[in-house]
Amino acid sequence: MENPQANRISDPIELRQCVQNIVAEVPTIDMHTHLYPLEFGGLSLSGIDELLTYHYLVAELFRSAAITPEEFWNLKKHEQADVVWRSLFVENTPLSEAALGIITILNSLGIDPNTDDLDAIRDHFRSPNKAEHVNRVFEIARVSEVVMTNDPFDSAETAIWDKTGKLDRRFHAALRMDRMLNDWKTTAREFSYDENVSGKTVTKLRSFFDDQIASMKPLYMAVSLPDDFDHAAKDARNLLIREVVMPTAREHSLPFALMVGVRRGVNPALRSAGDGVGKGDMRSLEMICAENPDVKFLATYLSRENQHELCVAARKFSNLMPFGCWWFLNNPSIISEITRERLELLGTSFIPQHSDARVLEQLIYKWSHSRRVVAAALYDSYERLLLAGRVISTVEIERDVTKLFSGNFRNFVGLGLV
Ligand code: HDL
Ligand code: ZN
């Protein structure tokens, strides 16, 4: 590292500008998304119709338009986008984070966000060169790499892995365990496993995951868990975590990401927009970290009420890395609160954000909105340092910001430094 004393700053105004610039420019690894590279064909989503029918906006549509979910689902994709556009962007002001995100995307792509004409916007998205468009979006968002969400139990997806050779190196895999850990009965039946998680079943599952890991080369394993996840419970999920996931994590040195607090299907009529949130029990995370000190855990909670205790848990377990402001928390007011309590309790030893992007261009708004909020929180911490008599250098700021936006993740999952 350069001389850490280089370019020391003692003026608050200069310091604020410097922090804003460094955070705005730092390349980031987006460590949880639902994006796919172009090689995955229809799974790789982009364009204004996909952006407007994002489930965040669909949920908001039903609060503003007379249309019922059934009527909406019977429309074609572009008709759904027409309804969303008219209701949330023409008849109402796009003030929600998800709606404002569309405006940020349009503006960043040089498309006038003041138009009501969705067809004119559609014309701009008819980019002849998809690969160039991917490069442009990654560049605007300052995203160097993304981690996907890959379901080893989805035969459509695994078929693509089998026939697709070299993947776009910017896309890394993550092995998602939801179908095994949250729907074991169905998965056991579908894949002819013994529901009772016998020794034979454990061996079969371990070998299945060894093959999937060899094929996908994931950076970590992950699962989303309900708010009532209880690691002390004597159930199939915990048996599978202890007998299959933990040994696999050890053998392949793969961290396990727990995403806790989702209540699936609170309103099934809204389909992917129908999930809700519940406060999780931090004891279960503490238990799994304590039981497996040689395994690394990434963790994010969906409830705002879990955030402070997640910071406290991370102070107790160095094998626990809190990450992101997930889903319903991915709003400036809450990102600010969460980032500030993380800086106060954890210094720079956490991963401030992931995008959860499902549609390519969402990288643009999710990262530009978050960078602004993280920079403000980080500046306030540096300002307190200044007021305490300690000046800070640009080299130190760059070191800290690089850790937050990529270094902590790279080191935690063992991804080589570029
Ligand atoms: O389970 C998850 O990974 C969640 O992120 C869900 O996919 C959710 O629907 C989502 O997209 N949140 O942003
Ligand atoms: Zn997600």
mmCIF file of N, CA, C and O in Angstrom, residues 233-323:
data_model
loop_
_atom_site.group_PDB
_atom_site.id
_atom_site.type_symbol
_atom_site.label_atom_id
_atom_site.label_comp_id
_atom_site.label_asym_id
_atom_site.label_seq_id
_atom_site.Cartn_x
_atom_site.Cartn_y
_atom_site.Cartn_z
ATOM 1 N N ALA A 233 -34.369 -26.703 16.392
ATOM 2 C CA ALA A 233 -35.499 -27.609 16.109
ATOM 3 C C ALA A 233 -35.003 -28.957 15.571
ATOM 4 O O ALA A 233 -34.001 -29.017 14.854
ATOM 5 N N LYS A 234 -35.711 -30.023 15.963
ATOM 6 C CA LYS A 234 -35.349 -31.361 15.455
ATOM 7 C C LYS A 234 -36.163 -31.599 14.173
ATOM 8 O O LYS A 234 -37.258 -32.174 14.222
ATOM 9 N N ASP A 235 -35.656 -31.058 13.062
ATOM 10 C CA ASP A 235 -36.417 -31.192 11.813
ATOM 11 C C ASP A 235 -35.466 -31.515 10.668
ATOM 12 O O ASP A 235 -34.244 -31.495 10.826
ATOM 13 N N ALA A 236 -36.056 -31.813 9.514
ATOM 14 C CA ALA A 236 -35.252 -32.222 8.356
ATOM 15 C C ALA A 236 -34.282 -31.121 7.955
ATOM 16 O O ALA A 236 -33.120 -31.384 7.632
ATOM 17 N N ARG A 237 -34.754 -29.877 8.037
ATOM 18 C CA ARG A 237 -33.885 -28.778 7.593
ATOM 19 C C ARG A 237 -32.578 -28.766 8.390
ATOM 20 O O ARG A 237 -31.482 -28.700 7.823
ATOM 21 N N ASN A 238 -32.695 -28.873 9.711
ATOM 22 C CA ASN A 238 -31.471 -28.782 10.525
ATOM 23 C C ASN A 238 -30.604 -30.026 10.356
ATOM 24 O O ASN A 238 -29.373 -29.945 10.381
ATOM 25 N N LEU A 239 -31.267 -31.167 10.147
ATOM 26 C CA LEU A 239 -30.504 -32.402 9.906
ATOM 27 C C LEU A 239 -29.692 -32.249 8.608
ATOM 28 O O LEU A 239 -28.499 -32.545 8.549
ATOM 29 N N LEU A 240 -30.341 -31.691 7.591
ATOM 30 C CA LEU A 240 -29.673 -31.490 6.301
ATOM 31 C C LEU A 240 -28.565 -30.440 6.414
ATOM 32 O O LEU A 240 -27.489 -30.588 5.835
ATOM 33 N N ILE A 241 -28.804 -29.402 7.206
ATOM 34 C CA ILE A 241 -27.750 -28.385 7.395
ATOM 35 C C ILE A 241 -26.546 -29.035 8.070
ATOM 36 O O ILE A 241 -25.400 -28.896 7.630
ATOM 37 N N ARG A 242 -26.811 -29.793 9.134
ATOM 38 C CA ARG A 242 -25.703 -30.366 9.918
ATOM 39 C C ARG A 242 -24.993 -31.506 9.172
ATOM 40 O O ARG A 242 -23.774 -31.605 9.192
ATOM 41 N N GLU A 243 -25.800 -32.362 8.473
ATOM 42 C CA GLU A 243 -25.214 -33.571 7.867
ATOM 43 C C GLU A 243 -24.744 -33.383 6.431
ATOM 44 O O GLU A 243 -23.910 -34.138 5.938
ATOM 45 N N VAL A 244 -25.309 -32.374 5.757
ATOM 46 C CA VAL A 244 -24.956 -32.210 4.325
ATOM 47 C C VAL A 244 -24.257 -30.870 4.082
ATOM 48 O O VAL A 244 -23.136 -30.832 3.558
ATOM 49 N N VAL A 245 -24.893 -29.778 4.507
ATOM 50 C CA VAL A 245 -24.364 -28.455 4.133
ATOM 51 C C VAL A 245 -23.047 -28.165 4.848
ATOM 52 O O VAL A 245 -22.057 -27.779 4.210
ATOM 53 N N MET A 246 -22.991 -28.410 6.158
ATOM 54 C CA MET A 246 -21.764 -28.096 6.898
ATOM 55 C C MET A 246 -20.567 -28.937 6.419
ATOM 56 O O MET A 246 -19.509 -28.383 6.140
ATOM 57 N N PRO A 247 -20.722 -30.255 6.260
ATOM 58 C CA PRO A 247 -19.584 -31.038 5.738
ATOM 59 C C PRO A 247 -19.161 -30.588 4.336
ATOM 60 O O PRO A 247 -17.979 -30.554 4.008
ATOM 61 N N THR A 248 -20.164 -30.200 3.516
ATOM 62 C CA THR A 248 -19.831 -29.721 2.157
ATOM 63 C C THR A 248 -19.069 -28.403 2.231
ATOM 64 O O THR A 248 -18.091 -28.172 1.511
ATOM 65 N N ALA A 249 -19.504 -27.538 3.159
ATOM 66 C CA ALA A 249 -18.825 -26.240 3.329
ATOM 67 C C ALA A 249 -17.359 -26.472 3.714
ATOM 68 O O ALA A 249 -16.449 -25.841 3.179
ATOM 69 N N ARG A 250 -17.155 -27.435 4.625
ATOM 70 C CA ARG A 250 -15.776 -27.714 5.083
ATOM 71 C C ARG A 250 -14.933 -28.306 3.950
ATOM 72 O O ARG A 250 -13.839 -27.844 3.660
ATOM 73 N N GLU A 251 -15.522 -29.303 3.271
ATOM 74 C CA GLU A 251 -14.721 -29.998 2.248
ATOM 75 C C GLU A 251 -14.324 -29.064 1.100
ATOM 76 O O GLU A 251 -13.231 -29.130 0.563
ATOM 77 N N HIS A 252 -15.229 -28.141 0.748
ATOM 78 C CA HIS A 252 -14.960 -27.273 -0.408
ATOM 79 C C HIS A 252 -14.566 -25.857 -0.004
ATOM 80 O O HIS A 252 -14.451 -24.968 -0.855
ATOM 81 N N SER A 253 -14.381 -25.663 1.340
ATOM 82 C CA SER A 253 -14.065 -24.309 1.858
ATOM 83 C C SER A 253 -15.017 -23.256 1.294
ATOM 84 O O SER A 253 -14.599 -22.212 0.766
ATOM 85 N N LEU A 254 -16.298 -23.579 1.338
ATOM 86 C CA LEU A 254 -17.334 -22.663 0.842
ATOM 87 C C LEU A 254 -18.084 -22.034 2.006
ATOM 88 O O LEU A 254 -18.606 -22.746 2.857
ATOM 89 N N PRO A 255 -18.154 -20.709 2.062
ATOM 90 C CA PRO A 255 -19.016 -20.073 3.072
ATOM 91 C C PRO A 255 -20.484 -20.431 2.834
ATOM 92 O O PRO A 255 -20.860 -20.853 1.724
ATOM 93 N N PHE A 256 -21.282 -20.270 3.873
ATOM 94 C CA PHE A 256 -22.732 -20.521 3.783
ATOM 95 C C PHE A 256 -23.426 -19.208 4.103
ATOM 96 O O PHE A 256 -23.181 -18.615 5.161
ATOM 97 N N ALA A 257 -24.265 -18.746 3.175
ATOM 98 C CA ALA A 257 -24.979 -17.467 3.347
ATOM 99 C C ALA A 257 -26.394 -17.745 3.835
ATOM 100 O O ALA A 257 -27.150 -18.474 3.184
ATOM 101 N N LEU A 258 -26.726 -17.176 4.972
ATOM 102 C CA LEU A 258 -28.084 -17.297 5.529
ATOM 103 C C LEU A 258 -28.802 -15.978 5.316
ATOM 104 O O LEU A 258 -28.298 -14.916 5.718
ATOM 105 N N MET A 259 -29.960 -16.055 4.672
ATOM 106 C CA MET A 259 -30.780 -14.862 4.383
ATOM 107 C C MET A 259 -32.096 -15.085 5.085
ATOM 108 O O MET A 259 -32.952 -15.846 4.633
ATOM 109 N N VAL A 260 -32.251 -14.427 6.246
ATOM 110 C CA VAL A 260 -33.299 -14.827 7.193
ATOM 111 C C VAL A 260 -34.394 -13.767 7.310
ATOM 112 O O VAL A 260 -34.114 -12.558 7.325
ATOM 113 N N GLY A 261 -35.642 -14.250 7.386
ATOM 114 C CA GLY A 261 -36.735 -13.327 7.712
ATOM 115 C C GLY A 261 -37.790 -13.185 6.651
ATOM 116 O O GLY A 261 -38.674 -12.325 6.759
ATOM 117 N N VAL A 262 -37.735 -14.056 5.619
ATOM 118 C CA VAL A 262 -38.755 -13.917 4.565
ATOM 119 C C VAL A 262 -39.942 -14.816 4.896
ATOM 120 O O VAL A 262 -39.795 -15.950 5.333
ATOM 121 N N ARG A 263 -41.134 -14.255 4.721
ATOM 122 C CA ARG A 263 -42.357 -15.058 4.880
ATOM 123 C C ARG A 263 -42.948 -15.201 3.476
ATOM 124 O O ARG A 263 -43.527 -14.247 2.952
ATOM 125 N N ARG A 264 -42.699 -16.388 2.878
ATOM 126 C CA ARG A 264 -43.075 -16.591 1.469
ATOM 127 C C ARG A 264 -44.607 -16.638 1.326
ATOM 128 O O ARG A 264 -45.298 -17.174 2.182
ATOM 129 N N GLY A 265 -45.113 -16.014 0.282
ATOM 130 C CA GLY A 265 -46.514 -16.169 -0.062
ATOM 131 C C GLY A 265 -47.496 -15.581 0.930
ATOM 132 O O GLY A 265 -48.567 -16.133 1.155
ATOM 133 N N VAL A 266 -47.161 -14.431 1.512
ATOM 134 C CA VAL A 266 -48.101 -13.756 2.421
ATOM 135 C C VAL A 266 -49.394 -13.423 1.671
ATOM 136 O O VAL A 266 -50.485 -13.560 2.188
ATOM 137 N N ASN A 267 -49.209 -13.034 0.395
ATOM 138 C CA ASN A 267 -50.368 -12.855 -0.477
ATOM 139 C C ASN A 267 -50.063 -13.590 -1.783
ATOM 140 O O ASN A 267 -49.465 -13.025 -2.704
ATOM 141 N N PRO A 268 -50.440 -14.861 -1.871
ATOM 142 C CA PRO A 268 -50.083 -15.683 -3.049
ATOM 143 C C PRO A 268 -50.570 -15.097 -4.374
ATOM 144 O O PRO A 268 -49.939 -15.305 -5.409
ATOM 145 N N ALA A 269 -51.653 -14.310 -4.321
ATOM 146 C CA ALA A 269 -52.209 -13.751 -5.575
ATOM 147 C C ALA A 269 -51.192 -12.844 -6.268
ATOM 148 O O ALA A 269 -51.213 -12.679 -7.488
ATOM 149 N N LEU A 270 -50.224 -12.312 -5.493
ATOM 150 C CA LEU A 270 -49.236 -11.405 -6.093
ATOM 151 C C LEU A 270 -48.022 -12.145 -6.634
ATOM 152 O O LEU A 270 -47.070 -11.540 -7.118
ATOM 153 N N ARG A 271 -48.045 -13.481 -6.476
ATOM 154 C CA ARG A 271 -46.951 -14.335 -6.977
ATOM 155 C C ARG A 271 -45.591 -13.875 -6.414
ATOM 156 O O ARG A 271 -45.486 -13.718 -5.197
ATOM 157 N N SER A 272 -44.577 -13.549 -7.251
ATOM 158 C CA SER A 272 -43.246 -13.242 -6.679
ATOM 159 C C SER A 272 -43.268 -11.926 -5.894
ATOM 160 O O SER A 272 -42.358 -11.630 -5.136
ATOM 161 N N ALA A 273 -44.348 -11.161 -6.056
ATOM 162 C CA ALA A 273 -44.483 -9.902 -5.296
ATOM 163 C C ALA A 273 -45.205 -10.132 -3.978
ATOM 164 O O ALA A 273 -45.462 -9.207 -3.221
ATOM 165 N N GLY A 274 -45.525 -11.393 -3.679
ATOM 166 C CA GLY A 274 -46.407 -11.683 -2.539
ATOM 167 C C GLY A 274 -45.711 -12.057 -1.243
ATOM 168 O O GLY A 274 -46.360 -12.439 -0.268
ATOM 169 N N ASP A 275 -44.375 -11.965 -1.203
ATOM 170 C CA ASP A 275 -43.654 -12.352 0.020
ATOM 171 C C ASP A 275 -43.617 -11.203 1.022
ATOM 172 O O ASP A 275 -43.611 -10.039 0.641
ATOM 173 N N GLY A 276 -43.558 -11.599 2.307
ATOM 174 C CA GLY A 276 -43.532 -10.586 3.369
ATOM 175 C C GLY A 276 -42.300 -10.742 4.231
ATOM 176 O O GLY A 276 -41.370 -11.483 3.901
ATOM 177 N N VAL A 277 -42.291 -10.066 5.371
ATOM 178 C CA VAL A 277 -41.098 -10.023 6.235
ATOM 179 C C VAL A 277 -41.497 -10.377 7.665
ATOM 180 O O VAL A 277 -42.629 -10.115 8.094
ATOM 181 N N GLY A 278 -40.553 -10.988 8.383
ATOM 182 C CA GLY A 278 -40.765 -11.280 9.803
ATOM 183 C C GLY A 278 -39.433 -11.215 10.527
ATOM 184 O O GLY A 278 -38.374 -11.479 9.945
ATOM 185 N N LYS A 279 -39.461 -10.881 11.802
ATOM 186 C CA LYS A 279 -38.227 -10.768 12.592
ATOM 187 C C LYS A 279 -37.696 -12.164 12.916
ATOM 188 O O LYS A 279 -38.444 -13.018 13.379
ATOM 189 N N GLY A 280 -36.426 -12.366 12.650
ATOM 190 C CA GLY A 280 -35.820 -13.679 12.930
ATOM 191 C C GLY A 280 -35.270 -13.742 14.338
ATOM 192 O O GLY A 280 -35.194 -12.731 15.035
ATOM 193 N N ASP A 281 -34.870 -14.966 14.757
ATOM 194 C CA ASP A 281 -34.304 -15.166 16.097
ATOM 195 C C ASP A 281 -32.785 -15.277 15.950
ATOM 196 O O ASP A 281 -32.272 -16.258 15.391
ATOM 197 N N MET A 282 -32.062 -14.312 16.454
ATOM 198 C CA MET A 282 -30.601 -14.264 16.293
ATOM 199 C C MET A 282 -29.926 -15.449 16.975
ATOM 200 O O MET A 282 -28.808 -15.824 16.627
ATOM 201 N N ARG A 283 -30.620 -16.071 17.911
ATOM 202 C CA ARG A 283 -30.003 -17.221 18.603
ATOM 203 C C ARG A 283 -29.582 -18.310 17.613
ATOM 204 O O ARG A 283 -28.561 -18.963 17.783
ATOM 205 N N SER A 284 -30.414 -18.485 16.587
ATOM 206 C CA SER A 284 -30.103 -19.573 15.639
ATOM 207 C C SER A 284 -28.832 -19.275 14.861
ATOM 208 O O SER A 284 -28.018 -20.174 14.605
ATOM 209 N N LEU A 285 -28.628 -18.020 14.497
ATOM 210 C CA LEU A 285 -27.394 -17.663 13.787
ATOM 211 C C LEU A 285 -26.199 -17.815 14.729
ATOM 212 O O LEU A 285 -25.157 -18.366 14.358
ATOM 213 N N GLU A 286 -26.366 -17.379 15.953
ATOM 214 C CA GLU A 286 -25.273 -17.511 16.933
ATOM 215 C C GLU A 286 -24.928 -18.988 17.130
ATOM 216 O O GLU A 286 -23.758 -19.373 17.204
ATOM 217 N N MET A 287 -25.985 -19.829 17.171
ATOM 218 C CA MET A 287 -25.765 -21.269 17.410
ATOM 219 C C MET A 287 -24.958 -21.884 16.264
ATOM 220 O O MET A 287 -23.970 -22.590 16.483
ATOM 221 N N ILE A 288 -25.360 -21.572 15.019
ATOM 222 C CA ILE A 288 -24.684 -22.211 13.873
ATOM 223 C C ILE A 288 -23.245 -21.710 13.743
ATOM 224 O O ILE A 288 -22.339 -22.484 13.421
ATOM 225 N N CYS A 289 -23.029 -20.431 14.118
ATOM 226 C CA CYS A 289 -21.646 -19.891 14.074
ATOM 227 C C CYS A 289 -20.794 -20.516 15.164
ATOM 228 O O CYS A 289 -19.619 -20.847 14.957
ATOM 229 N N ALA A 290 -21.415 -20.720 16.336
ATOM 230 C CA ALA A 290 -20.664 -21.306 17.473
ATOM 231 C C ALA A 290 -20.383 -22.790 17.226
ATOM 232 O O ALA A 290 -19.297 -23.292 17.519
ATOM 233 N N GLU A 291 -21.360 -23.496 16.632
ATOM 234 C CA GLU A 291 -21.206 -24.948 16.384
ATOM 235 C C GLU A 291 -20.182 -25.227 15.297
ATOM 236 O O GLU A 291 -19.615 -26.302 15.213
ATOM 237 N N ASN A 292 -19.965 -24.240 14.416
ATOM 238 C CA ASN A 292 -19.099 -24.456 13.245
ATOM 239 C C ASN A 292 -18.074 -23.332 13.112
ATOM 240 O O ASN A 292 -18.081 -22.568 12.136
ATOM 241 N N PRO A 293 -17.168 -23.227 14.093
ATOM 242 C CA PRO A 293 -16.195 -22.115 14.083
ATOM 243 C C PRO A 293 -15.253 -22.161 12.881
ATOM 244 O O PRO A 293 -14.653 -21.159 12.529
ATOM 245 N N ASP A 294 -15.181 -23.345 12.230
ATOM 246 C CA ASP A 294 -14.274 -23.469 11.069
ATOM 247 C C ASP A 294 -15.014 -23.252 9.751
ATOM 248 O O ASP A 294 -14.443 -23.445 8.682
ATOM 249 N N VAL A 295 -16.286 -22.864 9.837
ATOM 250 C CA VAL A 295 -17.048 -22.540 8.625
ATOM 251 C C VAL A 295 -17.331 -21.041 8.635
ATOM 252 O O VAL A 295 -17.553 -20.440 9.689
ATOM 253 N N LYS A 296 -17.293 -20.423 7.446
ATOM 254 C CA LYS A 296 -17.584 -18.990 7.349
ATOM 255 C C LYS A 296 -19.052 -18.796 6.981
ATOM 256 O O LYS A 296 -19.588 -19.523 6.132
ATOM 257 N N PHE A 297 -19.673 -17.799 7.626
ATOM 258 C CA PHE A 297 -21.095 -17.518 7.379
ATOM 259 C C PHE A 297 -21.276 -16.075 6.928
ATOM 260 O O PHE A 297 -20.818 -15.148 7.584
ATOM 261 N N LEU A 298 -21.949 -15.925 5.789
ATOM 262 C CA LEU A 298 -22.459 -14.620 5.371
ATOM 263 C C LEU A 298 -23.885 -14.564 5.893
ATOM 264 O O LEU A 298 -24.566 -15.594 5.938
ATOM 265 N N ALA A 299 -24.334 -13.375 6.322
ATOM 266 C CA ALA A 299 -25.716 -13.309 6.826
ATOM 267 C C ALA A 299 -26.341 -11.961 6.514
ATOM 268 O O ALA A 299 -25.694 -10.910 6.606
ATOM 269 N N THR A 300 -27.612 -12.017 6.107
ATOM 270 C CA THR A 300 -28.401 -10.800 5.957
ATOM 271 C C THR A 300 -29.806 -11.103 6.461
ATOM 272 O O THR A 300 -30.260 -12.253 6.352
ATOM 273 N N TYR A 301 -30.418 -10.136 7.109
ATOM 274 C CA TYR A 301 -31.757 -10.315 7.673
ATOM 275 C C TYR A 301 -32.685 -9.346 6.976
ATOM 276 O O TYR A 301 -32.294 -8.227 6.628
ATOM 277 N N LEU A 302 -33.933 -9.791 6.820
ATOM 278 C CA LEU A 302 -34.885 -8.989 6.057
ATOM 279 C C LEU A 302 -35.596 -7.956 6.924
ATOM 280 O O LEU A 302 -36.101 -6.954 6.439
ATOM 281 N N SER A 303 -35.588 -8.201 8.248
ATOM 282 C CA SER A 303 -36.320 -7.279 9.126
ATOM 283 C C SER A 303 -35.386 -6.182 9.656
ATOM 284 O O SER A 303 -34.272 -6.469 10.125
ATOM 285 N N ARG A 304 -35.878 -4.961 9.609
ATOM 286 C CA ARG A 304 -35.105 -3.821 10.167
ATOM 287 C C ARG A 304 -34.798 -4.097 11.630
ATOM 288 O O ARG A 304 -33.718 -3.763 12.134
ATOM 289 N N GLU A 305 -35.722 -4.776 12.303
ATOM 290 C CA GLU A 305 -35.579 -5.016 13.752
ATOM 291 C C GLU A 305 -34.453 -6.001 14.061
ATOM 292 O O GLU A 305 -34.081 -6.172 15.216
ATOM 293 N N ASN A 306 -33.929 -6.685 13.052
ATOM 294 C CA ASN A 306 -32.825 -7.629 13.324
ATOM 295 C C ASN A 306 -31.436 -6.998 13.116
ATOM 296 O O ASN A 306 -30.415 -7.654 13.354
ATOM 297 N N GLN A 307 -31.392 -5.772 12.622
ATOM 298 C CA GLN A 307 -30.096 -5.276 12.131
ATOM 299 C C GLN A 307 -29.091 -5.006 13.244
ATOM 300 O O GLN A 307 -27.922 -5.368 13.140
ATOM 301 N N HIS A 308 -29.577 -4.364 14.314
ATOM 302 C CA HIS A 308 -28.617 -4.038 15.392
ATOM 303 C C HIS A 308 -28.078 -5.320 16.026
ATOM 304 O O HIS A 308 -26.873 -5.485 16.242
ATOM 305 N N GLU A 309 -28.993 -6.306 16.238
ATOM 306 C CA GLU A 309 -28.513 -7.543 16.898
ATOM 307 C C GLU A 309 -27.614 -8.364 15.965
ATOM 308 O O GLU A 309 -26.746 -9.115 16.421
ATOM 309 N N LEU A 310 -27.777 -8.175 14.654
ATOM 310 C CA LEU A 310 -26.865 -8.845 13.717
ATOM 311 C C LEU A 310 -25.457 -8.256 13.870
ATOM 312 O O LEU A 310 -24.465 -8.991 13.884
ATOM 313 N N CYS A 311 -25.387 -6.943 14.091
ATOM 314 C CA CYS A 311 -24.069 -6.308 14.323
ATOM 315 C C CYS A 311 -23.448 -6.862 15.608
ATOM 316 O O CYS A 311 -22.258 -7.174 15.667
ATOM 317 N N VAL A 312 -24.275 -7.009 16.633
ATOM 318 C CA VAL A 312 -23.748 -7.521 17.913
ATOM 319 C C VAL A 312 -23.278 -8.960 17.733
ATOM 320 O O VAL A 312 -22.192 -9.343 18.175
ATOM 321 N N ALA A 313 -24.060 -9.763 17.009
ATOM 322 C CA ALA A 313 -23.658 -11.163 16.768
ATOM 323 C C ALA A 313 -22.329 -11.201 16.011
ATOM 324 O O ALA A 313 -21.447 -12.017 16.311
ATOM 325 N N ALA A 314 -22.160 -10.291 15.051
ATOM 326 C CA ALA A 314 -20.913 -10.275 14.268
ATOM 327 C C ALA A 314 -19.716 -9.914 15.144
ATOM 328 O O ALA A 314 -18.585 -10.326 14.890
ATOM 329 N N ARG A 315 -19.956 -9.158 16.225
ATOM 330 C CA ARG A 315 -18.866 -8.841 17.167
ATOM 331 C C ARG A 315 -18.434 -10.064 17.964
ATOM 332 O O ARG A 315 -17.332 -10.133 18.491
ATOM 333 N N LYS A 316 -19.368 -11.034 18.041
ATOM 334 C CA LYS A 316 -19.070 -12.240 18.833
ATOM 335 C C LYS A 316 -18.406 -13.316 17.999
ATOM 336 O O LYS A 316 -17.754 -14.214 18.516
ATOM 337 N N PHE A 317 -18.636 -13.296 16.670
ATOM 338 C CA PHE A 317 -18.168 -14.390 15.815
ATOM 339 C C PHE A 317 -17.417 -13.826 14.612
ATOM 340 O O PHE A 317 -18.013 -13.218 13.720
ATOM 341 N N SER A 318 -16.121 -14.042 14.569
ATOM 342 C CA SER A 318 -15.323 -13.510 13.450
ATOM 343 C C SER A 318 -15.559 -14.329 12.184
ATOM 344 O O SER A 318 -15.160 -13.914 11.098
ATOM 345 N N ASN A 319 -16.242 -15.476 12.299
ATOM 346 C CA ASN A 319 -16.589 -16.256 11.088
ATOM 347 C C ASN A 319 -17.940 -15.829 10.515
ATOM 348 O O ASN A 319 -18.490 -16.492 9.653
ATOM 349 N N LEU A 320 -18.471 -14.713 11.025
ATOM 350 C CA LEU A 320 -19.762 -14.184 10.559
ATOM 351 C C LEU A 320 -19.560 -12.834 9.873
ATOM 352 O O LEU A 320 -18.976 -11.909 10.442
ATOM 353 N N MET A 321 -20.024 -12.740 8.629
ATOM 354 C CA MET A 321 -19.900 -11.488 7.859
ATOM 355 C C MET A 321 -21.284 -10.975 7.481
ATOM 356 O O MET A 321 -21.942 -11.548 6.606
ATOM 357 N N PRO A 322 -21.748 -9.906 8.135
ATOM 358 C CA PRO A 322 -23.041 -9.335 7.751
ATOM 359 C C PRO A 322 -22.946 -8.716 6.360
ATOM 360 O O PRO A 322 -21.895 -8.150 6.007
ATOM 361 N N PHE A 323 -24.016 -8.834 5.574
ATOM 362 C CA PHE A 323 -23.969 -8.190 4.257
ATOM 363 C C PHE A 323 -25.306 -7.586 3.880
ATOM 364 O O PHE A 323 -26.364 -8.073 4.297
#
